[in-house]
Amino acid sequence: GAVVSQHPSRVICKSGTSVKIECRSLDFQATTMFWYRQFPKQSLMLMATSNEGSKATYEQGVEKDKFLINHASLTLSTLTVTSAHPEDSSFYICSALEGGGGTATQYFGPGTRLTVL
Amino acid sequence: SQQGEEDPQALSIQEGENATMNCSYKTSINNLQWYRQNSGRGLVHLILIRSNEREKHSGRLRVTLDTSKKSSSLLITASRAADTASYFCATARNSGNTPLVFGKGTRLSVIA
Protein backbone atom coordinates (compact mmCIF):
# COMPACT_ATOMS: atom_id res chain seq x y z
CA GLY A 1 0.00 0.00 0.00
CA ALA A 2 0.87 3.66 -0.16
CA VAL A 3 3.36 5.03 2.32
CA VAL A 4 3.28 8.28 4.23
CA SER A 5 6.26 9.42 6.26
CA GLN A 6 6.63 12.04 8.96
CA HIS A 7 9.71 13.80 10.14
CA PRO A 8 10.80 14.08 12.84
CA SER A 9 9.31 11.17 14.72
CA ARG A 10 10.06 12.82 18.03
CA VAL A 11 11.02 16.35 18.99
CA ILE A 12 11.66 18.11 22.26
CA CYS A 13 11.82 21.87 22.29
CA LYS A 14 11.85 24.78 24.68
CA SER A 15 8.79 26.88 25.30
CA GLY A 16 8.54 29.76 22.86
CA THR A 17 10.33 28.10 19.98
CA SER A 18 8.80 26.96 16.70
CA VAL A 19 8.77 23.41 15.45
CA LYS A 20 8.20 22.20 11.90
CA ILE A 21 6.79 18.77 11.16
CA GLU A 22 6.91 17.32 7.66
CA CYS A 23 4.43 14.92 6.12
CA ARG A 24 5.37 13.23 2.85
CA SER A 25 3.52 10.87 0.55
CA LEU A 26 6.32 8.67 -0.73
CA ASP A 27 4.81 6.86 -3.68
CA PHE A 28 1.76 8.82 -4.65
CA GLN A 29 0.65 12.38 -5.11
CA ALA A 30 -1.73 13.90 -2.62
CA THR A 31 -3.52 17.15 -3.28
CA THR A 32 -5.15 16.80 0.12
CA MET A 33 -3.53 15.97 3.42
CA PHE A 34 -4.96 16.11 6.91
CA TRP A 35 -3.39 16.95 10.25
CA TYR A 36 -4.62 15.37 13.46
CA ARG A 37 -3.62 15.84 17.08
CA GLN A 38 -3.87 13.21 19.77
CA PHE A 39 -3.49 13.90 23.48
CA PRO A 40 -2.58 11.04 25.81
CA LYS A 41 -5.27 8.40 26.12
CA GLN A 42 -7.55 10.32 23.81
CA SER A 43 -8.67 9.95 20.23
CA LEU A 44 -7.43 11.69 17.13
CA MET A 45 -8.87 15.13 16.61
CA LEU A 46 -8.78 16.70 13.18
CA MET A 47 -6.90 20.00 13.19
CA ALA A 48 -6.91 21.05 9.59
CA THR A 49 -7.17 20.06 5.97
CA SER A 50 -4.14 20.89 3.88
CA ASN A 51 -4.73 21.56 0.19
CA GLU A 52 -1.92 21.76 -2.32
CA GLY A 53 -1.60 25.24 -3.72
CA SER A 54 -4.21 26.83 -1.50
CA LYS A 55 -4.83 27.80 2.08
CA ALA A 56 -5.49 25.19 4.68
CA THR A 57 -8.92 24.79 6.22
CA TYR A 58 -8.84 24.75 10.00
CA GLU A 59 -11.29 23.09 12.35
CA GLN A 60 -13.14 25.16 14.86
CA GLY A 61 -10.98 26.05 17.82
CA VAL A 62 -7.66 25.52 16.05
CA GLU A 63 -5.61 28.70 15.78
CA LYS A 64 -4.41 29.13 12.22
CA ASP A 65 -1.73 31.60 13.25
CA LYS A 66 -0.30 29.16 15.73
CA PHE A 67 -0.43 26.06 13.56
CA LEU A 68 0.90 27.10 10.17
CA ILE A 69 0.30 24.68 7.36
CA ASN A 70 2.04 24.79 4.02
CA HIS A 71 1.24 22.31 1.26
CA ALA A 72 3.74 23.46 -1.34
CA SER A 73 3.93 20.32 -3.43
CA LEU A 74 1.86 17.27 -4.23
CA THR A 75 3.94 15.14 -1.88
CA LEU A 76 4.72 17.42 1.04
CA SER A 77 2.74 19.23 3.70
CA THR A 78 4.32 20.90 6.69
CA LEU A 79 2.86 21.85 10.04
CA THR A 80 4.71 24.50 12.01
CA VAL A 81 3.81 24.93 15.64
CA THR A 82 4.77 28.52 16.36
CA SER A 83 5.77 29.77 19.80
CA ALA A 84 5.16 26.35 21.25
CA HIS A 85 4.01 25.98 24.84
CA PRO A 86 3.77 22.93 27.10
CA GLU A 87 0.06 22.57 26.34
CA ASP A 88 1.00 21.98 22.69
CA SER A 89 2.78 18.79 23.69
CA SER A 90 0.95 16.07 21.83
CA PHE A 91 1.16 13.38 19.19
CA TYR A 92 0.67 14.90 15.73
CA ILE A 93 -0.41 12.57 12.93
CA CYS A 94 -0.81 13.43 9.29
CA SER A 95 -2.60 11.56 6.57
CA ALA A 96 -2.59 11.84 2.81
CA LEU A 97 -5.50 11.20 0.52
CA GLU A 98 -4.90 9.01 -2.50
CA GLY A 99 -7.45 9.08 -5.27
CA GLY A 100 -10.68 10.96 -5.20
CA GLY A 101 -14.41 10.70 -4.93
CA GLY A 102 -15.96 7.77 -3.16
CA THR A 103 -12.91 5.57 -3.62
CA ALA A 104 -10.36 7.89 -2.04
CA THR A 105 -8.16 6.22 0.56
CA GLN A 106 -6.52 7.96 3.48
CA TYR A 107 -3.05 6.81 4.46
CA PHE A 108 -1.58 7.77 7.82
CA GLY A 109 1.92 8.73 8.77
CA PRO A 110 3.58 7.21 11.84
CA GLY A 111 3.13 10.35 13.91
CA THR A 112 5.38 12.93 15.55
CA ARG A 113 5.59 13.23 19.30
CA LEU A 114 6.14 16.81 20.36
CA THR A 115 7.25 17.62 23.87
CA VAL A 116 7.49 21.26 24.84
CA LEU A 117 9.48 21.94 27.99
CA SER B 1 -15.95 17.22 14.73
CA GLN B 2 -15.72 14.04 16.70
CA GLN B 3 -18.73 11.96 16.01
CA GLY B 4 -17.95 8.36 16.81
CA GLU B 5 -18.49 6.78 20.15
CA GLU B 6 -17.04 3.45 21.06
CA ASP B 7 -18.05 1.27 23.92
CA PRO B 8 -16.78 0.04 26.12
CA GLN B 9 -14.10 2.64 26.75
CA ALA B 10 -11.94 -0.05 28.30
CA LEU B 11 -12.08 -3.82 28.12
CA SER B 12 -9.99 -6.39 29.91
CA ILE B 13 -10.16 -10.05 28.96
CA GLN B 14 -8.19 -13.26 29.29
CA GLU B 15 -6.13 -14.60 26.43
CA GLY B 16 -8.21 -16.86 24.23
CA GLU B 17 -11.46 -15.05 24.90
CA ASN B 18 -13.30 -13.01 22.30
CA ALA B 19 -13.39 -9.22 22.45
CA THR B 20 -16.26 -7.19 21.10
CA MET B 21 -16.13 -3.45 20.64
CA ASN B 22 -18.95 -1.28 19.42
CA CYS B 23 -19.02 2.00 17.58
CA SER B 24 -21.85 4.42 16.92
CA TYR B 25 -21.86 7.39 14.60
CA LYS B 26 -24.20 10.20 13.72
CA THR B 27 -24.13 11.09 10.05
CA SER B 28 -24.48 9.11 6.84
CA ILE B 29 -21.25 7.48 5.74
CA ASN B 30 -19.47 6.12 2.71
CA ASN B 31 -17.48 3.64 4.74
CA LEU B 32 -16.37 2.81 8.26
CA GLN B 33 -12.89 1.71 9.19
CA TRP B 34 -11.28 0.20 12.25
CA TYR B 35 -7.76 1.00 13.37
CA ARG B 36 -5.48 -0.29 16.08
CA GLN B 37 -2.97 1.81 17.94
CA ASN B 38 -0.36 0.48 20.29
CA SER B 39 0.62 2.79 23.10
CA GLY B 40 2.57 5.76 21.78
CA ARG B 41 2.63 4.45 18.23
CA GLY B 42 0.96 5.18 14.93
CA LEU B 43 -2.24 3.78 13.53
CA VAL B 44 -2.56 0.36 11.97
CA HIS B 45 -5.43 -0.04 9.52
CA LEU B 46 -7.41 -3.19 10.28
CA ILE B 47 -10.45 -3.32 8.07
CA LEU B 48 -12.79 -1.20 5.97
CA ILE B 49 -16.47 -1.88 5.51
CA ARG B 50 -18.54 0.03 2.99
CA SER B 51 -21.99 1.38 3.65
CA ASN B 52 -23.58 -1.26 1.41
CA GLU B 53 -21.88 -4.11 3.26
CA ARG B 54 -23.18 -5.71 6.43
CA GLU B 55 -20.35 -7.96 7.51
CA LYS B 56 -16.71 -8.45 6.72
CA HIS B 57 -14.03 -10.83 7.90
CA SER B 58 -10.26 -10.61 8.01
CA GLY B 59 -8.42 -13.35 9.85
CA ARG B 60 -9.55 -13.23 13.47
CA LEU B 61 -11.45 -10.00 12.89
CA ARG B 62 -15.14 -9.74 12.15
CA VAL B 63 -16.79 -6.41 11.52
CA THR B 64 -20.47 -5.72 11.20
CA LEU B 65 -22.22 -2.58 10.07
CA ASP B 66 -25.82 -1.60 10.67
CA THR B 67 -26.49 1.63 8.83
CA SER B 68 -30.07 1.81 10.10
CA LYS B 69 -28.76 1.98 13.65
CA LYS B 70 -25.61 3.85 12.65
CA SER B 71 -23.47 1.36 14.47
CA SER B 72 -20.65 -1.08 13.90
CA SER B 73 -18.98 -3.78 15.92
CA LEU B 74 -15.51 -5.25 15.85
CA LEU B 75 -15.05 -8.79 17.11
CA ILE B 76 -11.61 -10.19 17.76
CA THR B 77 -11.73 -13.92 18.25
CA ALA B 78 -9.26 -16.01 20.24
CA SER B 79 -7.54 -12.93 21.56
CA ARG B 80 -3.81 -12.83 22.22
CA ALA B 81 -1.71 -10.69 24.51
CA ALA B 82 -0.37 -8.97 21.39
CA ASP B 83 -3.89 -7.69 20.67
CA THR B 84 -3.54 -5.34 23.63
CA ALA B 85 -3.98 -1.88 22.14
CA SER B 86 -6.50 0.90 21.60
CA TYR B 87 -9.03 0.35 18.86
CA PHE B 88 -10.71 3.18 17.00
CA CYS B 89 -13.50 3.30 14.52
CA ALA B 90 -13.39 6.03 11.90
CA THR B 91 -16.02 7.09 9.44
CA ALA B 92 -15.79 8.61 6.00
CA ARG B 93 -18.75 10.65 4.84
CA ASN B 94 -20.45 10.33 1.49
CA SER B 95 -18.57 13.01 -0.36
CA GLY B 96 -15.00 12.48 -1.49
CA ASN B 97 -11.90 14.11 -0.10
CA THR B 98 -13.28 14.31 3.40
CA PRO B 99 -11.21 13.42 6.44
CA LEU B 100 -11.87 10.40 8.59
CA VAL B 101 -13.64 11.18 11.83
CA PHE B 102 -12.49 9.07 14.73
CA GLY B 103 -14.37 7.65 17.66
CA LYS B 104 -13.05 7.90 21.18
CA GLY B 105 -11.62 4.42 21.13
CA THR B 106 -11.65 1.29 23.25
CA ARG B 107 -8.59 0.31 25.24
CA LEU B 108 -8.28 -3.44 25.12
CA SER B 109 -6.12 -5.35 27.56
CA VAL B 110 -5.57 -9.04 26.92
CA ILE B 111 -4.14 -10.79 29.93
CA ALA B 112 -1.95 -13.80 29.35
Coordinates of C-alpha atoms in Angstrom, one line a residue:
Chain A
G1 CA 0.0 0.0 0.0
A2 CA 0.9 3.7 -0.2
V3 CA 3.4 5.0 2.3
V4 CA 3.3 8.3 4.2
S5 CA 6.3 9.4 6.3
Q6 CA 6.6 12.0 9.0
H7 CA 9.7 13.8 10.1
P8 CA 10.8 14.1 12.8
S9 CA 9.3 11.2 14.7
R10 CA 10.1 12.8 18.0
V11 CA 11.0 16.3 19.0
I12 CA 11.7 18.1 22.3
C13 CA 11.8 21.9 22.3
K14 CA 11.9 24.8 24.7
S15 CA 8.8 26.9 25.3
G16 CA 8.5 29.8 22.9
T17 CA 10.3 28.1 20.0
S18 CA 8.8 27.0 16.7
V19 CA 8.8 23.4 15.5
K20 CA 8.2 22.2 11.9
I21 CA 6.8 18.8 11.2
E22 CA 6.9 17.3 7.7
C23 CA 4.4 14.9 6.1
R24 CA 5.4 13.2 2.8
S25 CA 3.5 10.9 0.6
L26 CA 6.3 8.7 -0.7
D27 CA 4.8 6.9 -3.7
F28 CA 1.8 8.8 -4.7
Q29 CA 0.6 12.4 -5.1
A30 CA -1.7 13.9 -2.6
T31 CA -3.5 17.1 -3.3
T32 CA -5.2 16.8 0.1
M33 CA -3.5 16.0 3.4
F34 CA -5.0 16.1 6.9
W35 CA -3.4 17.0 10.2
Y36 CA -4.6 15.4 13.5
R37 CA -3.6 15.8 17.1
Q38 CA -3.9 13.2 19.8
F39 CA -3.5 13.9 23.5
P40 CA -2.6 11.0 25.8
K41 CA -5.3 8.4 26.1
Q42 CA -7.6 10.3 23.8
S43 CA -8.7 10.0 20.2
L44 CA -7.4 11.7 17.1
M45 CA -8.9 15.1 16.6
L46 CA -8.8 16.7 13.2
M47 CA -6.9 20.0 13.2
A48 CA -6.9 21.0 9.6
T49 CA -7.2 20.1 6.0
S50 CA -4.1 20.9 3.9
N51 CA -4.7 21.6 0.2
E52 CA -1.9 21.8 -2.3
G53 CA -1.6 25.2 -3.7
S54 CA -4.2 26.8 -1.5
K55 CA -4.8 27.8 2.1
A56 CA -5.5 25.2 4.7
T57 CA -8.9 24.8 6.2
Y58 CA -8.8 24.7 10.0
E59 CA -11.3 23.1 12.4
Q60 CA -13.1 25.2 14.9
G61 CA -11.0 26.1 17.8
V62 CA -7.7 25.5 16.0
E63 CA -5.6 28.7 15.8
K64 CA -4.4 29.1 12.2
D65 CA -1.7 31.6 13.3
K66 CA -0.3 29.2 15.7
F67 CA -0.4 26.1 13.6
L68 CA 0.9 27.1 10.2
I69 CA 0.3 24.7 7.4
N70 CA 2.0 24.8 4.0
H71 CA 1.2 22.3 1.3
A72 CA 3.7 23.5 -1.3
S73 CA 3.9 20.3 -3.4
L74 CA 1.9 17.3 -4.2
T75 CA 3.9 15.1 -1.9
L76 CA 4.7 17.4 1.0
S77 CA 2.7 19.2 3.7
T78 CA 4.3 20.9 6.7
L79 CA 2.9 21.8 10.0
T80 CA 4.7 24.5 12.0
V81 CA 3.8 24.9 15.6
T82 CA 4.8 28.5 16.4
S83 CA 5.8 29.8 19.8
A84 CA 5.2 26.3 21.3
H85 CA 4.0 26.0 24.8
P86 CA 3.8 22.9 27.1
E87 CA 0.1 22.6 26.3
D88 CA 1.0 22.0 22.7
S89 CA 2.8 18.8 23.7
S90 CA 1.0 16.1 21.8
F91 CA 1.2 13.4 19.2
Y92 CA 0.7 14.9 15.7
I93 CA -0.4 12.6 12.9
C94 CA -0.8 13.4 9.3
S95 CA -2.6 11.6 6.6
A96 CA -2.6 11.8 2.8
L97 CA -5.5 11.2 0.5
E98 CA -4.9 9.0 -2.5
G99 CA -7.4 9.1 -5.3
G100 CA -10.7 11.0 -5.2
G101 CA -14.4 10.7 -4.9
G102 CA -16.0 7.8 -3.2
T103 CA -12.9 5.6 -3.6
A104 CA -10.4 7.9 -2.0
T105 CA -8.2 6.2 0.6
Q106 CA -6.5 8.0 3.5
Y107 CA -3.0 6.8 4.5
F108 CA -1.6 7.8 7.8
G109 CA 1.9 8.7 8.8
P110 CA 3.6 7.2 11.8
G111 CA 3.1 10.4 13.9
T112 CA 5.4 12.9 15.6
R113 CA 5.6 13.2 19.3
L114 CA 6.1 16.8 20.4
T115 CA 7.3 17.6 23.9
V116 CA 7.5 21.3 24.8
L117 CA 9.5 21.9 28.0
Chain B
S1 CA -16.0 17.2 14.7
Q2 CA -15.7 14.0 16.7
Q3 CA -18.7 12.0 16.0
G4 CA -17.9 8.4 16.8
E5 CA -18.5 6.8 20.1
E6 CA -17.0 3.4 21.1
D7 CA -18.1 1.3 23.9
P8 CA -16.8 0.0 26.1
Q9 CA -14.1 2.6 26.8
A10 CA -11.9 -0.1 28.3
L11 CA -12.1 -3.8 28.1
S12 CA -10.0 -6.4 29.9
I13 CA -10.2 -10.1 29.0
Q14 CA -8.2 -13.3 29.3
E15 CA -6.1 -14.6 26.4
G16 CA -8.2 -16.9 24.2
E17 CA -11.5 -15.0 24.9
N18 CA -13.3 -13.0 22.3
A19 CA -13.4 -9.2 22.4
T20 CA -16.3 -7.2 21.1
M21 CA -16.1 -3.5 20.6
N22 CA -19.0 -1.3 19.4
C23 CA -19.0 2.0 17.6
S24 CA -21.9 4.4 16.9
Y25 CA -21.9 7.4 14.6
K26 CA -24.2 10.2 13.7
T27 CA -24.1 11.1 10.0
S28 CA -24.5 9.1 6.8
I29 CA -21.3 7.5 5.7
N30 CA -19.5 6.1 2.7
N31 CA -17.5 3.6 4.7
L32 CA -16.4 2.8 8.3
Q33 CA -12.9 1.7 9.2
W34 CA -11.3 0.2 12.2
Y35 CA -7.8 1.0 13.4
R36 CA -5.5 -0.3 16.1
Q37 CA -3.0 1.8 17.9
N38 CA -0.4 0.5 20.3
S39 CA 0.6 2.8 23.1
G40 CA 2.6 5.8 21.8
R41 CA 2.6 4.4 18.2
G42 CA 1.0 5.2 14.9
L43 CA -2.2 3.8 13.5
V44 CA -2.6 0.4 12.0
H45 CA -5.4 0.0 9.5
L46 CA -7.4 -3.2 10.3
I47 CA -10.4 -3.3 8.1
L48 CA -12.8 -1.2 6.0
I49 CA -16.5 -1.9 5.5
R50 CA -18.5 0.0 3.0
S51 CA -22.0 1.4 3.6
N52 CA -23.6 -1.3 1.4
E53 CA -21.9 -4.1 3.3
R54 CA -23.2 -5.7 6.4
E55 CA -20.4 -8.0 7.5
K56 CA -16.7 -8.5 6.7
H57 CA -14.0 -10.8 7.9
S58 CA -10.3 -10.6 8.0
G59 CA -8.4 -13.3 9.8
R60 CA -9.6 -13.2 13.5
L61 CA -11.5 -10.0 12.9
R62 CA -15.1 -9.7 12.2
V63 CA -16.8 -6.4 11.5
T64 CA -20.5 -5.7 11.2
L65 CA -22.2 -2.6 10.1
D66 CA -25.8 -1.6 10.7
T67 CA -26.5 1.6 8.8
S68 CA -30.1 1.8 10.1
K69 CA -28.8 2.0 13.7
K70 CA -25.6 3.9 12.6
S71 CA -23.5 1.4 14.5
S72 CA -20.7 -1.1 13.9
S73 CA -19.0 -3.8 15.9
L74 CA -15.5 -5.2 15.8
L75 CA -15.0 -8.8 17.1
I76 CA -11.6 -10.2 17.8
T77 CA -11.7 -13.9 18.3
A78 CA -9.3 -16.0 20.2
S79 CA -7.5 -12.9 21.6
R80 CA -3.8 -12.8 22.2
A81 CA -1.7 -10.7 24.5
A82 CA -0.4 -9.0 21.4
D83 CA -3.9 -7.7 20.7
T84 CA -3.5 -5.3 23.6
A85 CA -4.0 -1.9 22.1
S86 CA -6.5 0.9 21.6
Y87 CA -9.0 0.3 18.9
F88 CA -10.7 3.2 17.0
C89 CA -13.5 3.3 14.5
A90 CA -13.4 6.0 11.9
T91 CA -16.0 7.1 9.4
A92 CA -15.8 8.6 6.0
R93 CA -18.7 10.7 4.8
N94 CA -20.5 10.3 1.5
S95 CA -18.6 13.0 -0.4
G96 CA -15.0 12.5 -1.5
N97 CA -11.9 14.1 -0.1
T98 CA -13.3 14.3 3.4
P99 CA -11.2 13.4 6.4
L100 CA -11.9 10.4 8.6
V101 CA -13.6 11.2 11.8
F102 CA -12.5 9.1 14.7
G103 CA -14.4 7.7 17.7
K104 CA -13.0 7.9 21.2
G105 CA -11.6 4.4 21.1
T106 CA -11.6 1.3 23.2
R107 CA -8.6 0.3 25.2
L108 CA -8.3 -3.4 25.1
S109 CA -6.1 -5.3 27.6
V110 CA -5.6 -9.0 26.9
I111 CA -4.1 -10.8 29.9
A112 CA -1.9 -13.8 29.4

